[in-house]
PDB file of C-alpha atoms in Angstrom:
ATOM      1  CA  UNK M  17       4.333 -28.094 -13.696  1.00 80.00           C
ATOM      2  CA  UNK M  18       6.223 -25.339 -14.985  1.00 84.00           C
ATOM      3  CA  UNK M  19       5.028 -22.308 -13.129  1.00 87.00           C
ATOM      4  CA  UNK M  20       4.702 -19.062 -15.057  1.00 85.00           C
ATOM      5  CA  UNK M  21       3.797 -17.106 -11.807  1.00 78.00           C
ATOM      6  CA  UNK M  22       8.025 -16.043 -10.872  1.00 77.00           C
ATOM      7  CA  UNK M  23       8.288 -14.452 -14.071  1.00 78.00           C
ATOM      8  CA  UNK M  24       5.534 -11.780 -13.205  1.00 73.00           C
ATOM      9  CA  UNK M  25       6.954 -10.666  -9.707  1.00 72.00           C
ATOM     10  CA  UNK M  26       7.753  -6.997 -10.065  1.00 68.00           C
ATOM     11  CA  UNK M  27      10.832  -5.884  -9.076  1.00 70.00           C
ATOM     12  CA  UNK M  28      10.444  -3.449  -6.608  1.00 85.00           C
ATOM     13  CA  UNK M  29      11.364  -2.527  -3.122  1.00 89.00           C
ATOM     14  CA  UNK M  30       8.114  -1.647  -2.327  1.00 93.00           C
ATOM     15  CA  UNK M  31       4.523  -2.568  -3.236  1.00 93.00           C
ATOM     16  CA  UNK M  32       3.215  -1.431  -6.439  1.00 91.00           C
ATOM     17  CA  UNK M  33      -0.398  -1.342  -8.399  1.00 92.00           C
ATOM     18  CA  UNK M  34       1.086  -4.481 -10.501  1.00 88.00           C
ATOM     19  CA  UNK M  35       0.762  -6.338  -7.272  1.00 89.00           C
ATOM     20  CA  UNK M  36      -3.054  -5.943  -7.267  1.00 92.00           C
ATOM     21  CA  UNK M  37      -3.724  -7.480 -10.821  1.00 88.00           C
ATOM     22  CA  UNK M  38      -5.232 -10.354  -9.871  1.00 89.00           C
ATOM     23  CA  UNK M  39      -7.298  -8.513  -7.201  1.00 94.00           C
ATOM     24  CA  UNK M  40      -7.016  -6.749  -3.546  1.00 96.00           C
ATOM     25  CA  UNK M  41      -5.530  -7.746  -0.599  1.00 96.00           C
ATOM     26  CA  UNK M  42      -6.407  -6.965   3.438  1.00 98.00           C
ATOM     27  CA  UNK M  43      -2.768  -6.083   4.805  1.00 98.00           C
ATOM     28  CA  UNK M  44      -2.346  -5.919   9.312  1.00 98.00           C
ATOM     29  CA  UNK M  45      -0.186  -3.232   9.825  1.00 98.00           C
ATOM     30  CA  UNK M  46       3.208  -4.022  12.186  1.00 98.00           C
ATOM     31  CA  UNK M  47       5.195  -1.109  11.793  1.00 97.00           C
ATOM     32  CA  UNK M  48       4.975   2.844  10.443  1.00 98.00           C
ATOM     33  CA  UNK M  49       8.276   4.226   9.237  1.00 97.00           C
ATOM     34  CA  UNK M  50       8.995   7.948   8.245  1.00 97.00           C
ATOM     35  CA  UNK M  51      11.342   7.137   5.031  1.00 95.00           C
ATOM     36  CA  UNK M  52      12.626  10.816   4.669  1.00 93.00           C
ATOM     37  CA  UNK M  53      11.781  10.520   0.903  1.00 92.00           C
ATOM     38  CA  UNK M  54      10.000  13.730  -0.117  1.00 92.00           C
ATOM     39  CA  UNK M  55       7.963  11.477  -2.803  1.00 89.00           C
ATOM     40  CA  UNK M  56       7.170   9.086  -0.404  1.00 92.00           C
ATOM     41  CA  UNK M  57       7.519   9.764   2.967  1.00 96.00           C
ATOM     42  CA  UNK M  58       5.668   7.080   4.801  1.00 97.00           C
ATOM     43  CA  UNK M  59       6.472   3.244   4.464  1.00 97.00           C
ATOM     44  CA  UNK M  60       3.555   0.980   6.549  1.00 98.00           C
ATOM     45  CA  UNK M  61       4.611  -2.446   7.379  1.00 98.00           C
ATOM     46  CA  UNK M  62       2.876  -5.543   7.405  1.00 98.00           C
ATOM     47  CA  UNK M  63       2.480  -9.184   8.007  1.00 98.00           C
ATOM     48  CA  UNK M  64       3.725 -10.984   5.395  1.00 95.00           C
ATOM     49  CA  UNK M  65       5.112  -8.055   3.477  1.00 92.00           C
ATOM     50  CA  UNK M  66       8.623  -9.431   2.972  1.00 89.00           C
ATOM     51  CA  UNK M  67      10.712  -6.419   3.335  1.00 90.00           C
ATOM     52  CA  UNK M  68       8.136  -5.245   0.786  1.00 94.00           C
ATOM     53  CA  UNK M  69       6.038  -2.032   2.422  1.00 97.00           C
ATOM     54  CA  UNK M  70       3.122  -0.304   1.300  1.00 97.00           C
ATOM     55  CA  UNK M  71       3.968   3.928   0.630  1.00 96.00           C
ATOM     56  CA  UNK M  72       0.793   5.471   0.341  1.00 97.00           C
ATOM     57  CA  UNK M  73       0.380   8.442  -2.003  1.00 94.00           C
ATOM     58  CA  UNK M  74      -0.275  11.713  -0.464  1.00 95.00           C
ATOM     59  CA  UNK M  75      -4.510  11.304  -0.751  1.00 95.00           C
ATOM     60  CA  UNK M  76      -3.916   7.734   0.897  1.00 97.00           C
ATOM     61  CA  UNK M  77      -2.308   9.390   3.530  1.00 97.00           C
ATOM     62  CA  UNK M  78      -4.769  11.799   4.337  1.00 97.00           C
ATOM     63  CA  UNK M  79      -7.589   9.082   4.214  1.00 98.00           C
ATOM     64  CA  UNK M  80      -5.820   7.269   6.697  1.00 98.00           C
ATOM     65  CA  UNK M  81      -5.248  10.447   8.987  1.00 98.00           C
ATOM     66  CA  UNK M  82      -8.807  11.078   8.631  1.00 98.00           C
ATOM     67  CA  UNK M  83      -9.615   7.502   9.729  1.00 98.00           C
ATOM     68  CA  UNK M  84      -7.253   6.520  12.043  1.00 98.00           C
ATOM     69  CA  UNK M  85      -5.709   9.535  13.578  1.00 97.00           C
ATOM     70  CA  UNK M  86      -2.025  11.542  12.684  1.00 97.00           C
ATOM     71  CA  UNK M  87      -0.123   8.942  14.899  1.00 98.00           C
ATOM     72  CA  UNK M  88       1.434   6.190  13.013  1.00 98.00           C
ATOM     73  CA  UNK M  89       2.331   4.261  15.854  1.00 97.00           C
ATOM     74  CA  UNK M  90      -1.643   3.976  16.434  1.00 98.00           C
ATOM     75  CA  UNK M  91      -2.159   2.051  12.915  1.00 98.00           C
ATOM     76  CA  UNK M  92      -0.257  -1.009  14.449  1.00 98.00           C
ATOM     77  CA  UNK M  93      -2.609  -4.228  14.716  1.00 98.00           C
ATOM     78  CA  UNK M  94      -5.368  -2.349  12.189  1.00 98.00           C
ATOM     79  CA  UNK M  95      -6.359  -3.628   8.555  1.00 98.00           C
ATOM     80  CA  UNK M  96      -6.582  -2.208   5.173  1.00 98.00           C
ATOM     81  CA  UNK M  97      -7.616  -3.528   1.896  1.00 98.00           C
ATOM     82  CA  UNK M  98      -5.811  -2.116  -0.607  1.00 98.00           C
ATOM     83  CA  UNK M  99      -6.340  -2.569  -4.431  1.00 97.00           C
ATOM     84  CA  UNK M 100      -5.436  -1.712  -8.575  1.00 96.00           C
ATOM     85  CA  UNK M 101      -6.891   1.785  -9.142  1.00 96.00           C
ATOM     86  CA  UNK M 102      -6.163   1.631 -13.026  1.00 93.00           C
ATOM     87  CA  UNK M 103      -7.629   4.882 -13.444  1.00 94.00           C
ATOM     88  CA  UNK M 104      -4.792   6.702 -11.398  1.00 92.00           C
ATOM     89  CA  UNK M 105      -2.430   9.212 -13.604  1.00 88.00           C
ATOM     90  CA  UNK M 106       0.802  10.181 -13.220  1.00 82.00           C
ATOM     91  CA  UNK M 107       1.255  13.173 -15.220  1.00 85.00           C
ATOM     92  CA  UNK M 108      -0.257  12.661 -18.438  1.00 88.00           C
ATOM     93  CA  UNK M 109      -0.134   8.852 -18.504  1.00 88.00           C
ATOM     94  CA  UNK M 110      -2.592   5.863 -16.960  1.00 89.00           C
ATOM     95  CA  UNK M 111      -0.427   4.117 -15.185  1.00 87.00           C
ATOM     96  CA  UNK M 112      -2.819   2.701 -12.416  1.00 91.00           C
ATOM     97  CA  UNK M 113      -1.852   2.951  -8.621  1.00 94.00           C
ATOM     98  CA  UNK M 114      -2.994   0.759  -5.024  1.00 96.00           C
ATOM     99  CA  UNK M 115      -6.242   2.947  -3.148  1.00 98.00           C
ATOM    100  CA  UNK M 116      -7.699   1.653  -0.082  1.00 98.00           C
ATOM    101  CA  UNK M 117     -11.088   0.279   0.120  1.00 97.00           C
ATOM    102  CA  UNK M 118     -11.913  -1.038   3.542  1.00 98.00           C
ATOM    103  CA  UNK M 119     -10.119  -0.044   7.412  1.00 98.00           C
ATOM    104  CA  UNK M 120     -10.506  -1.730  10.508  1.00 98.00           C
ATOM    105  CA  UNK M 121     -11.011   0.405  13.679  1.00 97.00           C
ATOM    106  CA  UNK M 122     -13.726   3.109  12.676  1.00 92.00           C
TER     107      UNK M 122
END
């Protein structure tokens, strides 16, 4: 079998909407980092991220603060799906981004 799948891994230090092609995925949460990043200020752990963490936009952020509370440390051992919003902009252009669907712990 020669498997195309390698080919398509983004490269990226981080998750990105390309990730969520082929559908969503439910993520636990193990650790919530502040990066310093202005852009990007909070990285969220998981299992089986791989050095890989999810960096929620600003309106993911505030979802989750209105869900789950304004401590980080709290989000450790909870659940989020996450998914491909192709409809997400970045300036002019439809580039698509990852939204959450579904939390545990409400």
């Amino acid at each position: 079998m020669t498997d195309l799948r390698t080919t398509t891994i983004p490269k990226s230090d981080q998750l990105n909407a390309d990730d969520f092609i082929g559908g969503g995925r439910t993520i636990k949460v193990t650790k919530v980092l502040m990066t310093g990043a202005s852009d990007q200020p909070v990285a969220i752990h998981y299992e089986g991220g791989d050095g890989k963490p999810y960096k929620p936009c600003k309106s993911m952020r505030r979802l989750l603060i209105d869900v789950w509370g304004a401590d980080g440390n709290e989000f450790i051992g909870r659940s989020m799906t996450l998914f491909r919003d192709s409809t997400v902009t970045f300036g002019s252009d439809q580039v698509g981004g990852i939204r959450i669907s579904h939390v545990s712990h409400i």
